[in-house]
Each structure stands twice: as C-alpha cells, then as structure tokens.
Short mmCIF file of C-alpha atoms in Angstrom, two decimals:
data_model
loop_
_atom_site.label_atom_id
_atom_site.label_comp_id
_atom_site.label_asym_id
_atom_site.label_seq_id
_atom_site.Cartn_x
_atom_site.Cartn_y
_atom_site.Cartn_z
CA UNK U 27 -2.99 -66.13 15.03
CA UNK U 28 0.31 -64.48 14.25
CA UNK U 29 -1.17 -63.07 11.06
CA UNK U 30 -4.10 -61.78 13.06
CA UNK U 31 -1.87 -59.91 15.50
CA UNK U 32 0.28 -58.60 12.67
CA UNK U 33 -2.80 -57.30 10.90
CA UNK U 34 -4.03 -55.72 14.11
CA UNK U 35 -0.64 -54.06 14.65
CA UNK U 36 -0.54 -52.67 11.13
CA UNK U 37 -4.05 -51.33 11.56
CA UNK U 38 -3.12 -49.58 14.80
CA UNK U 39 -0.03 -48.08 13.19
CA UNK U 40 -1.94 -46.84 10.17
CA UNK U 41 -4.70 -45.44 12.36
CA UNK U 42 -2.24 -43.67 14.64
CA UNK U 43 -0.40 -42.24 11.65
CA UNK U 44 -3.63 -41.02 10.11
CA UNK U 45 -4.69 -39.44 13.39
CA UNK U 46 -1.33 -37.69 13.69
CA UNK U 47 -1.59 -36.30 10.17
CA UNK U 48 -5.15 -35.13 10.81
CA UNK U 49 -4.21 -33.36 14.03
CA UNK U 50 -1.15 -31.81 12.35
CA UNK U 51 -3.30 -30.45 9.56
CA UNK U 52 -6.06 -29.07 11.80
CA UNK U 53 -4.23 -27.72 14.85
CA UNK U 54 -3.85 -23.98 15.28
CA UNK U 55 -0.56 -22.63 13.92
CA UNK U 56 2.01 -21.75 16.53
CA UNK U 57 3.66 -18.35 16.74
CA UNK U 58 6.85 -18.29 14.69
CA UNK U 59 9.57 -15.76 14.03
CA UNK U 60 9.98 -15.55 10.31
CA UNK U 61 12.99 -14.52 8.23
CA UNK U 62 12.38 -14.37 4.48
CA UNK U 63 9.49 -16.76 4.83
CA UNK U 64 11.44 -19.46 6.72
CA UNK U 65 10.68 -20.00 10.39
CA UNK U 66 13.77 -20.84 12.42
CA UNK U 67 13.95 -23.35 15.26
CA UNK U 68 14.69 -21.68 18.58
CA UNK U 69 16.69 -24.73 19.67
CA UNK U 70 19.21 -24.36 16.83
CA UNK U 71 21.23 -21.56 18.45
CA UNK U 72 22.48 -21.33 22.01
CA UNK U 73 21.56 -17.64 22.24
CA UNK U 74 17.90 -18.52 21.82
CA UNK U 75 17.60 -20.36 25.13
CA UNK U 76 14.94 -17.91 26.33
CA UNK U 77 13.44 -17.14 22.95
CA UNK U 78 13.99 -14.49 20.31
CA UNK U 79 12.72 -10.92 20.86
CA UNK U 80 9.25 -10.26 19.49
CA UNK U 81 8.88 -7.05 17.50
CA UNK U 82 5.91 -7.85 15.29
CA UNK U 83 3.23 -10.43 14.68
CA UNK U 84 1.68 -11.76 11.48
CA UNK U 85 -2.06 -12.44 11.43
CA UNK U 86 -4.14 -14.11 8.74
CA UNK U 87 -7.73 -13.25 7.97
CA UNK U 88 -10.13 -14.37 5.26
CA UNK U 89 -9.31 -11.53 2.87
CA UNK U 90 -5.83 -10.39 3.89
CA UNK U 91 -2.65 -11.06 5.84
CA UNK U 92 -1.14 -8.35 8.04
CA UNK U 93 2.17 -7.84 9.82
CA UNK U 94 1.79 -5.66 12.90
CA UNK U 95 4.64 -3.54 14.28
CA UNK U 96 4.73 -3.44 18.07
CA UNK U 97 6.82 -0.26 18.21
CA UNK U 98 4.70 2.02 16.02
CA UNK U 99 1.41 0.24 16.81
CA UNK U 100 0.69 0.27 13.11
CA UNK U 101 0.42 -2.43 10.50
CA UNK U 102 3.83 -2.87 8.93
CA UNK U 103 2.29 -4.23 5.76
CA UNK U 104 -1.05 -5.67 4.69
CA UNK U 105 -1.21 -8.13 1.79
CA UNK U 106 -4.50 -8.76 0.02
CA UNK U 107 -5.67 -10.66 -3.05
CA UNK U 108 -8.70 -9.16 -4.77
CA UNK U 109 -10.80 -10.27 -7.72
CA UNK U 110 -13.97 -8.99 -9.32
CA UNK U 111 -16.01 -11.42 -7.22
CA UNK U 112 -14.29 -10.59 -3.92
CA UNK U 113 -14.91 -6.85 -4.42
CA UNK U 114 -18.47 -7.04 -5.76
CA UNK U 115 -20.35 -9.20 -3.27
CA UNK U 116 -23.35 -8.42 -1.08
CA UNK U 117 -21.59 -7.63 2.21
CA UNK U 118 -22.58 -4.31 3.80
CA UNK U 119 -20.48 -1.83 5.72
CA UNK U 120 -23.47 -0.68 7.79
CA UNK U 121 -23.26 -1.87 11.39
CA UNK U 122 -19.61 -2.93 11.23
CA UNK U 123 -17.43 -1.81 14.12
CA UNK U 124 -13.70 -1.37 14.61
CA UNK U 125 -12.19 -3.79 17.12
CA UNK U 126 -8.78 -4.46 18.73
CA UNK U 127 -7.19 -7.52 17.17
CA UNK U 128 -7.43 -10.47 19.59
CA UNK U 129 -4.12 -11.86 18.33
CA UNK U 130 -2.12 -8.76 19.31
CA UNK U 131 -0.86 -8.39 22.88
CA UNK U 132 -2.89 -5.46 24.36
CA UNK U 133 0.35 -3.92 25.64
CA UNK U 134 1.44 -3.39 22.02
CA UNK U 135 -1.90 -2.81 20.32
CA UNK U 136 -3.47 0.46 19.25
CA UNK U 137 -6.73 1.18 21.06
CA UNK U 138 -10.02 2.58 19.85
CA UNK U 139 -9.62 5.43 22.32
CA UNK U 140 -6.32 6.44 20.69
CA UNK U 141 -8.21 7.70 17.64
CA UNK U 142 -11.01 9.55 19.45
CA UNK U 143 -10.44 13.28 19.25
CA UNK U 144 -7.04 12.76 17.58
CA UNK U 145 -7.98 14.55 14.36
CA UNK U 146 -7.06 11.47 12.32
CA UNK U 147 -9.26 8.92 10.57
CA UNK U 148 -9.04 5.20 11.20
CA UNK U 149 -7.70 4.44 7.75
CA UNK U 150 -7.99 0.96 6.24
CA UNK U 151 -4.94 -0.57 4.59
CA UNK U 152 -7.02 -3.33 2.99
CA UNK U 153 -10.22 -1.43 2.04
CA UNK U 154 -13.53 -2.87 3.21
CA UNK U 155 -14.89 -2.54 -0.33
CA UNK U 156 -12.24 -4.97 -1.60
CA UNK U 157 -13.75 -7.75 0.52
CA UNK U 158 -17.49 -7.89 -0.11
CA UNK U 159 -17.65 -11.60 -0.95
CA UNK U 160 -18.78 -12.36 2.61
CA UNK U 161 -19.87 -10.29 5.58
CA UNK U 162 -17.18 -12.00 7.66
CA UNK U 163 -14.45 -10.92 5.24
CA UNK U 164 -15.65 -7.32 5.28
CA UNK U 165 -16.06 -7.23 9.07
CA UNK U 166 -12.49 -8.46 9.51
CA UNK U 167 -11.11 -5.43 7.66
CA UNK U 168 -12.15 -3.39 10.72
CA UNK U 169 -9.56 -5.06 12.95
CA UNK U 170 -7.10 -2.47 14.23
CA UNK U 171 -4.31 -4.61 12.78
CA UNK U 172 -5.52 -3.25 9.42
CA UNK U 173 -5.91 0.36 10.57
CA UNK U 174 -3.54 3.33 10.57
CA UNK U 175 -4.09 7.04 11.43
CA UNK U 176 -4.73 8.97 8.22
CA UNK U 177 -5.57 12.59 7.46
CA UNK U 178 -9.28 12.64 6.66
CA UNK U 179 -10.43 15.44 4.37
CA UNK U 180 -8.39 15.63 1.19
CA UNK U 181 -6.69 12.27 1.74
CA UNK U 182 -8.40 9.25 3.33
CA UNK U 183 -11.86 10.40 2.27
CA UNK U 184 -10.75 11.80 -1.07
CA UNK U 185 -7.54 11.15 -3.02
CA UNK U 186 -6.61 7.93 -1.20
CA UNK U 187 -10.20 6.64 -1.59
CA UNK U 188 -9.98 7.29 -5.34
CA UNK U 189 -6.64 5.48 -5.42
CA UNK U 190 -8.22 2.48 -3.70
CA UNK U 191 -10.97 2.53 -6.31
CA UNK U 192 -8.36 2.71 -9.07
CA UNK U 193 -6.70 -0.45 -7.72
CA UNK U 194 -10.07 -2.19 -7.40
CA UNK U 195 -10.88 -1.40 -11.04
CA UNK U 196 -7.72 -3.19 -12.15
CA UNK U 197 -9.66 -6.41 -11.61
CA UNK U 198 -11.44 -5.59 -14.90
CA UNK U 199 -8.10 -5.75 -16.73
CA UNK U 200 -6.56 -8.70 -14.89
CA UNK U 201 -8.14 -11.68 -13.19
CA UNK U 202 -6.14 -11.35 -9.97
CA UNK U 203 -4.82 -8.27 -8.24
CA UNK U 204 -2.38 -8.51 -5.34
CA UNK U 205 -1.79 -5.44 -3.19
CA UNK U 206 0.64 -4.65 -0.39
CA UNK U 207 -0.23 -1.50 1.56
CA UNK U 208 1.57 0.05 4.49
CA UNK U 209 2.71 3.17 6.33
CA UNK U 210 6.02 4.98 5.97
CA UNK U 211 7.95 7.48 8.06
CA UNK U 212 10.06 9.52 5.65
CA UNK U 213 12.42 12.32 6.67
CA UNK U 214 12.68 15.77 5.17
CA UNK U 215 15.93 17.47 4.25
CA UNK U 216 16.88 20.92 5.43
CA UNK U 217 18.65 23.25 3.01
CA UNK U 218 20.50 25.38 5.53
CA UNK U 219 23.75 23.42 5.66
CA UNK U 220 26.67 24.85 3.73
CA UNK U 221 28.59 22.98 1.08
CA UNK U 222 31.74 22.87 3.23
CA UNK U 223 29.88 21.30 6.15
CA UNK U 224 28.79 17.84 4.96
CA UNK U 225 26.84 15.65 7.34
CA UNK U 226 27.86 12.16 8.38
CA UNK U 227 26.66 10.48 5.24
CA UNK U 228 29.26 12.38 3.24
CA UNK U 229 26.64 14.32 1.31
CA UNK U 230 26.84 18.08 0.95
CA UNK U 231 23.08 18.48 1.25
CA UNK U 232 21.15 19.47 4.35
CA UNK U 233 20.49 17.25 7.34
CA UNK U 234 17.68 14.73 7.21
CA UNK U 235 15.11 15.07 10.01
CA UNK U 236 12.07 12.94 10.80
CA UNK U 237 9.12 14.73 12.40
CA UNK U 238 5.70 13.14 12.86
CA UNK U 239 2.73 13.15 15.22
CA UNK U 240 1.78 10.58 17.83
CA UNK U 241 -1.72 9.87 19.15
CA UNK U 242 -2.99 8.14 22.28
CA UNK U 243 -1.51 8.12 25.76
CA UNK U 244 2.09 7.29 26.76
CA UNK U 245 3.76 4.94 26.92
CA UNK U 246 1.56 3.20 24.36
CA UNK U 247 1.50 5.98 21.77
CA UNK U 248 0.53 5.30 18.16
CA UNK U 249 2.85 6.74 15.52
CA UNK U 250 1.22 8.78 12.75
CA UNK U 251 2.84 7.91 9.40
CA UNK U 252 4.15 10.67 7.18
CA UNK U 253 3.36 8.65 4.03
CA UNK U 254 1.60 5.55 2.77
CA UNK U 255 2.57 3.15 0.00
CA UNK U 256 0.96 0.55 -2.22
CA UNK U 257 2.69 -2.05 -4.36
CA UNK U 258 0.25 -3.47 -6.90
CA UNK U 259 0.49 -6.62 -9.05
CA UNK U 260 -2.17 -7.19 -11.72
CA UNK U 261 -1.94 -10.79 -12.93
CA UNK U 262 -3.99 -11.60 -16.07
CA UNK U 263 -3.09 -15.28 -16.17
CA UNK U 264 -6.20 -16.39 -14.30
CA UNK U 265 -8.52 -15.46 -17.16
CA UNK U 266 -9.85 -12.02 -16.25
CA UNK U 267 -12.30 -9.91 -18.19
CA UNK U 268 -10.35 -7.07 -19.81
CA UNK U 269 -11.92 -4.34 -21.84
CA UNK U 270 -13.83 -2.42 -19.17
CA UNK U 271 -13.91 1.27 -20.20
CA UNK U 272 -12.71 2.33 -16.74
CA UNK U 273 -9.37 0.68 -17.42
CA UNK U 274 -9.11 1.06 -21.18
CA UNK U 275 -5.58 0.16 -22.19
CA UNK U 276 -3.49 0.86 -25.21
CA UNK U 277 -3.52 -1.88 -27.82
CA UNK U 278 0.14 -2.64 -27.12
CA UNK U 279 -0.33 -3.12 -23.39
CA UNK U 280 -3.49 -5.14 -24.02
CA UNK U 281 -1.40 -7.41 -26.21
CA UNK U 282 1.19 -7.84 -23.46
CA UNK U 283 -1.51 -8.60 -20.88
CA UNK U 284 -3.05 -11.14 -23.25
CA UNK U 285 0.34 -12.83 -23.53
CA UNK U 286 0.55 -13.19 -19.75
CA UNK U 287 2.71 -10.20 -18.85
CA UNK U 288 2.20 -9.19 -15.22
CA UNK U 289 1.64 -5.50 -14.46
CA UNK U 290 3.44 -4.07 -11.41
CA UNK U 291 3.56 -0.60 -9.89
CA UNK U 292 4.74 1.07 -6.66
CA UNK U 293 3.21 4.30 -5.33
CA UNK U 294 3.89 6.56 -2.33
CA UNK U 295 1.67 9.42 -1.17
CA UNK U 296 2.11 11.88 1.71
CA UNK U 297 -0.36 11.64 4.58
CA UNK U 298 -1.83 15.04 3.85
CA UNK U 299 -4.52 16.59 1.63
CA UNK U 300 -3.71 16.09 -2.06
CA UNK U 301 -5.15 18.24 -4.84
CA UNK U 302 -7.80 16.20 -6.64
CA UNK U 303 -6.35 17.27 -9.99
CA UNK U 304 -2.92 15.78 -9.35
CA UNK U 305 -2.23 12.82 -11.66
CA UNK U 306 -1.57 9.47 -10.00
CA UNK U 307 1.58 9.01 -12.07
CA UNK U 308 3.24 11.84 -10.12
CA UNK U 309 3.33 9.46 -7.13
CA UNK U 310 4.95 6.55 -8.95
CA UNK U 311 8.21 5.54 -7.24
CA UNK U 312 11.00 3.08 -8.05
CA UNK U 313 10.51 -0.26 -6.38
CA UNK U 314 14.11 -0.52 -5.14
CA UNK U 315 13.94 2.85 -3.36
CA UNK U 316 10.61 2.03 -1.73
CA UNK U 317 11.95 -1.27 -0.45
CA UNK U 318 14.91 0.50 1.16
CA UNK U 319 12.78 2.98 3.11
CA UNK U 320 10.10 0.39 3.97
CA UNK U 321 12.66 -2.22 5.02
CA UNK U 322 10.68 -4.84 3.14
CA UNK U 323 11.23 -6.91 0.00
CA UNK U 324 8.01 -7.00 -2.03
CA UNK U 325 6.80 -9.98 -4.06
CA UNK U 326 10.25 -11.63 -4.12
CA UNK U 327 9.10 -14.70 -6.03
CA UNK U 328 7.87 -12.52 -8.90
CA UNK U 329 10.46 -9.76 -8.89
CA UNK U 330 13.71 -11.54 -8.02
CA UNK U 331 14.96 -11.24 -11.61
CA UNK U 332 17.07 -8.02 -11.78
CA UNK U 333 16.00 -7.51 -15.39
CA UNK U 334 12.40 -7.18 -14.32
CA UNK U 335 13.30 -4.70 -11.63
CA UNK U 336 15.36 -2.63 -14.05
CA UNK U 337 12.53 -2.63 -16.60
CA UNK U 338 10.00 -1.52 -13.99
CA UNK U 339 12.25 1.25 -12.72
CA UNK U 340 12.75 2.48 -16.27
CA UNK U 341 8.99 2.63 -16.74
CA UNK U 342 8.53 4.25 -13.33
CA UNK U 343 10.91 7.01 -14.38
CA UNK U 344 8.91 7.70 -17.51
CA UNK U 345 5.55 7.73 -15.77
CA UNK U 346 6.83 9.84 -12.88
CA UNK U 347 8.22 12.37 -15.35
CA UNK U 348 4.96 12.51 -17.26
CA UNK U 349 2.99 12.99 -14.06
CA UNK U 350 5.21 15.79 -12.81
CA UNK U 351 4.98 17.61 -16.11
CA UNK U 352 1.18 17.74 -15.78
CA UNK U 353 1.54 19.75 -12.58
CA UNK U 354 2.01 23.48 -12.21
CA UNK U 355 5.55 24.45 -11.17
CA UNK U 356 4.68 25.00 -7.50
CA UNK U 357 2.78 21.69 -7.45
CA UNK U 358 5.85 19.93 -8.83
CA UNK U 359 7.90 21.42 -6.03
CA UNK U 360 5.36 20.25 -3.44
CA UNK U 361 5.42 16.66 -4.73
CA UNK U 362 9.19 16.71 -5.01
CA UNK U 363 9.54 17.88 -1.40
CA UNK U 364 6.98 15.35 -0.15
CA UNK U 365 8.93 12.49 -1.74
CA UNK U 366 12.44 13.87 -1.21
CA UNK U 367 13.60 10.61 0.34
CA UNK U 368 12.39 8.75 -2.76
CA UNK U 369 13.98 10.54 -5.73
CA UNK U 370 12.65 9.85 -9.17
CA UNK U 371 14.41 6.86 -10.78
CA UNK U 372 16.88 7.52 -13.58
CA UNK U 373 17.69 4.06 -14.91
CA UNK U 374 17.26 3.95 -18.66
CA UNK U 375 15.79 7.44 -19.09
CA UNK U 376 16.75 11.04 -18.53
CA UNK U 377 14.67 12.78 -15.91
CA UNK U 378 14.25 16.50 -16.42
CA UNK U 379 15.15 18.32 -13.24
CA UNK U 380 12.15 19.98 -11.64
CA UNK U 381 12.90 23.68 -11.25
CA UNK U 382 12.80 24.56 -7.56
CA UNK U 383 13.17 28.30 -8.13
CA UNK U 384 9.53 29.23 -8.00
CA UNK U 385 8.64 32.84 -8.65
CA UNK U 386 7.08 34.91 -5.88
CA UNK U 387 3.97 35.24 -8.00
CA UNK U 388 3.55 31.48 -8.24
CA UNK U 389 4.03 31.05 -4.50
CA UNK U 390 1.57 33.87 -3.84
CA UNK U 391 -0.91 32.15 -6.14
CA UNK U 392 -0.67 29.06 -4.00
CA UNK U 393 -1.04 30.93 -0.71
CA UNK U 394 -3.90 33.16 -1.81
CA UNK U 395 -5.84 30.50 -3.69
CA UNK U 396 -9.17 29.84 -1.90
CA UNK U 397 -10.03 26.39 -0.64
CA UNK U 398 -11.54 24.37 -3.45
CA UNK U 399 -14.37 21.92 -2.90
CA UNK U 400 -14.74 18.66 -4.78
CA UNK U 401 -17.80 19.98 -6.60
CA UNK U 402 -15.95 23.05 -7.89
CA UNK U 403 -13.05 20.84 -8.92
CA UNK U 404 -15.46 18.86 -11.05
CA UNK U 405 -16.72 21.94 -12.80
CA UNK U 406 -13.29 23.47 -13.28
CA UNK U 407 -11.20 20.37 -13.77
CA UNK U 408 -8.65 20.14 -16.51
CA UNK U 409 -9.50 18.77 -19.92
CA UNK U 410 -9.50 15.02 -20.25
CA UNK U 411 -6.06 13.63 -21.08
CA UNK U 412 -5.30 12.30 -24.56
CA UNK U 413 -5.55 8.58 -25.34
CA UNK U 414 -3.15 6.39 -23.34
CA UNK U 415 0.46 6.72 -24.48
CA UNK U 416 2.38 3.61 -25.48
CA UNK U 417 3.81 1.48 -22.64
CA UNK U 418 7.05 2.67 -21.12
CA UNK U 419 8.27 -0.72 -19.91
CA UNK U 420 11.01 -2.26 -22.10
CA UNK U 421 9.66 -5.48 -23.65
CA UNK U 422 10.94 -9.00 -23.13
CA UNK U 423 10.86 -9.34 -19.34
CA UNK U 424 7.30 -10.59 -18.83
CA UNK U 425 6.32 -7.52 -16.79
CA UNK U 426 4.99 -4.07 -17.52
CA UNK U 427 4.30 -1.10 -15.32
CA UNK U 428 0.74 -0.91 -14.04
CA UNK U 429 0.43 2.57 -15.57
CA UNK U 430 1.01 0.97 -18.97
CA UNK U 431 -2.38 -0.69 -18.58
CA UNK U 432 -4.50 2.47 -18.28
CA UNK U 433 -2.11 5.44 -18.07
CA UNK U 434 -2.79 5.51 -14.30
CA UNK U 435 -6.03 7.42 -14.83
CA UNK U 436 -7.79 7.95 -11.53
CA UNK U 437 -11.59 7.78 -11.10
CA UNK U 438 -13.32 11.16 -10.98
CA UNK U 439 -13.66 12.75 -7.53
CA UNK U 440 -17.39 11.94 -7.52
CA UNK U 441 -16.94 8.23 -8.32
CA UNK U 442 -18.89 7.23 -5.21
CA UNK U 443 -22.04 9.13 -6.21
CA UNK U 444 -24.98 7.57 -8.05
CA UNK U 445 -25.14 8.46 -11.73
CA UNK U 446 -26.38 12.02 -12.20
CA UNK U 447 -26.09 12.93 -8.51
CA UNK U 448 -24.23 16.05 -7.40
CA UNK U 449 -24.56 15.80 -3.61
CA UNK U 450 -21.24 15.00 -2.00
CA UNK U 451 -21.98 15.77 1.63
CA UNK U 452 -22.00 12.13 2.74
CA UNK U 453 -19.03 10.36 1.23
CA UNK U 454 -19.07 6.61 1.82
CA UNK U 455 -15.65 5.22 2.64
CA UNK U 456 -14.11 2.33 0.80
#
C-alpha cells in the first residue's frame, strides 16, 4: 500500500511539473523593459515600487520584430530576416489595409487619419514584398508599428523602393539576409558662426539645429523623420544560391562569401527626393557613427569584435569615397550637407575632401535644370559602370562590406515593370 501511495504521489508530482512547463511554454509573454536584451525584475530595486517608465514597446510578428517609440509615434527600429523563399511566395498586396497595432496603447500610437492629407506616404520599414511566404506575414507588414511618414515621389516610390529591391536581391548571394531599418532625426549645421565664437561643444563650426515636420493633431503628433537608415547583414552560411546576375560579385568577394565571411553594410538616406542616377555607395556610412545618432547598437553578437568594426569602417570609407566621386560637384555638396551629422569615415584610408566652393554656373545648372522623369532618366542615364572593383574590406576578420559583394549596384529605375514595358504611371510599392 505504501508503494502504491508513493507511486501515486510521484505521478501527481510529475504531472503537475509537466503541466507547469506546458503552461510556461504556451502562455502569452508579459511586457518587459529590456536593457541590452536582459529583462530586469522590477522588485530588485526600491525605486521601481510603482514600475519603470514606459517609453517604447517591442512587438513580434511572423516576419519581423519592431520597437515602437511612444514619443515620436514612429518605429524606432524594425528587424527582419528574409530569404529567397520568404520574399518570393504567393501572397498578394491587393486588398491589404493599414491598421493601428493592437499592442500599442492608442494614446501613443499613430493613427490612420494622421497620414490623410499630410503629403507623406505611409512608408514600410519592413517591405511587404520581403514577406510573401504567407498572406498573414504580408498583411502584418501593414501594421502602423512598421510604418513611418516618407516623402513619396522621388523617395518612397522611387529611390528607396529600388534600395529595398537591392536588399531583397542579396538573398541570391547569401542564404539569409538580416535587415534593421529605422527613422532618424539629424540636425543641420549653420555656417554663420565666427571662429572666435565657438558653441558649447567647443567646436568652431556653426550651431547644430534640428528642424522637421509633424503630422496629425496635437498632442498626439507624429514626427516626420529627416532621414532613414538600413543596416544589412548578408549571411552565406546557410547555403544560399550565389551567382545570380543581379548581384554578380568579384571573384575575390565570391571566394570570401564561399568561406563563410558575412557581408555587412550601413546606409543612411535623407527623407527627400533623390536623383535616380546617384550611386548607392554615396550613402554608405560608418557603423559607429550611425549607432551614435540612432542611439542603438546593431547586431552586437556579430559585430562586438572591434577588429570587425574597424575593417567595416575602412571599407565604408572607400565605398563612400567612390560613390561621391561619381557625382557632379553640386551633387556631392548636396549629399555632404544631407549627411553632415554623419561624416565620411577616415579609419584606414584618406578621404579626399569634397570641394564645397561650387561655381555659380554649377549652382545655376542645378536650379535651372528641368524636372526629370524616370523614363527620361532611363534614356539619358550614365554609361554602365565598369566591372566590380576588388573588395575594400581588409581580410582576416570574417566580414566584408556588403558593397564588396556587388559594388552596391542598384536596380534600374524601371525594375518593377514587366520585361519590355515602358509604362511607369502605376508604380507598385514594395
């Protein structure tokens, strides 16, 4: 009898333990404040008696994870993992609708009405076209937690859309592509301050001023970013299918990818129309500088090694220089001004100073130049660039710059059109 009761007791204990583990594994996750990926216990500090202040929320969807900033009513960052299969499924954009995220307190959420009549597009951070593996995954990209106000013509519907396509095509060179996308608010620097009147930072340059639009109705206004960024990691170690002509790489970079080197690149673009002829490499930025202005550490598990960061910044300097040199002088000045808070990196290479003394004739050329349509850009575009140059990332660190893979060559402005078509009146968004 004793053995019987003992057996019964053990069975109850095992069953209760199993039930506890099952419930623990299936219950909905509780809200947590996270610092460098580690949630802290609110009972550990006496100051947390009534809870820690909430300034953002992190939400997880099928295709992406997003951190939402209560103050700006914008996503702070959106992290997605894309593959060839996830971006080439049968899901359709037709019939999908934008919706307020149910996990965001309505007091801090952007609203659909904020965008109506604002003059700005509802711009995806994680593009819908990256998540075609299921209709649910695509539909979820229309949550407002993934949306930020973007300039439409010339940016969201044009250059930024081509950039999204460029990132998507990296899945032909590497099995897995990880992307962090987000908004930025970068200041501009005035040049009126005299040398003997330094501002508080001790610099003799002009004052830094941040000016940007807001949309919606107070007090719940939505901040319009001045810039947007992407940090891209192309990881070939999952057995991708390299060799697609759209991402043709140099033999040296192909060799590094084949050996398991991970390609990384950081890019920042102003939230404004960008000339379709501008090379993508002109918008390459050093990772360290981007992290400082974004207030975010990107891919820390991959990029914690300072040697990797130094190697990537060296490559970024080379690619940025090459991109700037493909621009006309007044275009170089425009890009330099747009990214003034993110100066070109100088570690390991010498960056030629971009001449800011533009002649009156060059400025006049810019002012008097007529608006150029995408179709005319196609007919008058510059000659195709030469074969990809050798990689600019110093070897031996296990990483290379993403531009080393395909010289950061963007898709043509008409990439969205069927082969042989010339009608560009109805541009589908990514």
